[in-house]
Coordinates of C-alpha atoms in Angstrom, one line a residue:
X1 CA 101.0 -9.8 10.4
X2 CA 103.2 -9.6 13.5
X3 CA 101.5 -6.2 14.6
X4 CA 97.9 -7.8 14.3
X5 CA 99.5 -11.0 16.7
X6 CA 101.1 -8.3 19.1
X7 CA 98.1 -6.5 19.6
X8 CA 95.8 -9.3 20.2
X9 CA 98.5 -10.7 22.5
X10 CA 98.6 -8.0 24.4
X11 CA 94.9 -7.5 24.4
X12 CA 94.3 -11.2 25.5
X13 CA 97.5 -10.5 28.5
X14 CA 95.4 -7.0 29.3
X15 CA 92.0 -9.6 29.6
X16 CA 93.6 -11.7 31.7
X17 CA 95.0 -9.5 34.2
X18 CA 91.8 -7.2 35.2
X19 CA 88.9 -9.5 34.3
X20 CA 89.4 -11.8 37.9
X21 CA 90.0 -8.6 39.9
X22 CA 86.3 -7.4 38.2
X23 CA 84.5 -10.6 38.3
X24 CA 85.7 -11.1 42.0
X25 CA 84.2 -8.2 42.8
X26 CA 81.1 -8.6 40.8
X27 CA 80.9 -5.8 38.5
X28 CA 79.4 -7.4 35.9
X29 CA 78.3 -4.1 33.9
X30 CA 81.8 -3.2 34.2
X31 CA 83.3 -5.9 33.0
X32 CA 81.1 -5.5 29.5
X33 CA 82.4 -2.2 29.0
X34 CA 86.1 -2.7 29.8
X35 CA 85.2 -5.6 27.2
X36 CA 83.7 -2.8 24.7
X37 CA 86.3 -0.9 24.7
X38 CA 89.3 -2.8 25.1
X39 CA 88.1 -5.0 21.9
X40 CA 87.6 -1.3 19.9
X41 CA 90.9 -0.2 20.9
X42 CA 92.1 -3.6 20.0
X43 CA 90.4 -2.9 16.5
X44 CA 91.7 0.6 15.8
X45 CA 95.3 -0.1 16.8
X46 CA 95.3 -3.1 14.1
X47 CA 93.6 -0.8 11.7
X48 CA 96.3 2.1 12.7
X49 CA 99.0 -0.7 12.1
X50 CA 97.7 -2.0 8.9
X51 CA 97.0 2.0 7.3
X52 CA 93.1 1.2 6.7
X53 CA 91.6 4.5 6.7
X54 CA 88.3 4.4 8.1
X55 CA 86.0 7.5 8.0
X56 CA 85.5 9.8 10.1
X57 CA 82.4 10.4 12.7
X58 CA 81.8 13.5 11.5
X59 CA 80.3 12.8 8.7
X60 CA 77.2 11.5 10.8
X61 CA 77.4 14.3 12.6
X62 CA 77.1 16.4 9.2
X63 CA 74.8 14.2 7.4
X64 CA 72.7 14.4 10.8
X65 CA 72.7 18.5 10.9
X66 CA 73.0 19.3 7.2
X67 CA 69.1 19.0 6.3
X68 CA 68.6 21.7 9.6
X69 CA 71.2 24.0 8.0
X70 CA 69.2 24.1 4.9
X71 CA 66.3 24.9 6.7
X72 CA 67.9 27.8 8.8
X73 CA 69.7 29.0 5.3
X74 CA 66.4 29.2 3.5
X75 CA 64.8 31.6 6.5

């Protein structure tokens, strides 16, 4: 529980500290995806702390590919 309140801490601190600088300077599309990917990192540290094991992204990748190997396999 403290690592999930550490992280989001930190990540709230992190928010804080760079979202004036990007509004000030109107970077709105930036500002979306520091959002993005601060909140995923955010989310992978807690599941890194907490030992969920999530899959991996290569399985799309293979599920994606795997009917085209067939086909090349069959010629």
């Amino acid at each position: 529980m403290a690592g999930i309140l550490f992280i989001s801490a930190l990540a709230i601190t992190l928010a804080c500290l760079e979202l004036p600088k990007l509004a000030k300077k109107g970077w709105k599309k930036e500002i979306v995806v520091y959002l993005i990917m601060l909140l995923g990192g955010a989310f992978l540290s807690i599941c890194a702390i907490n030992q969920i094991r999530l899959p991996s992204p290569l399985n799309i990748i293979v599920y994606i590919y795997k009917p085209m190997e067939n086909w090349f396999n069959a010629l």
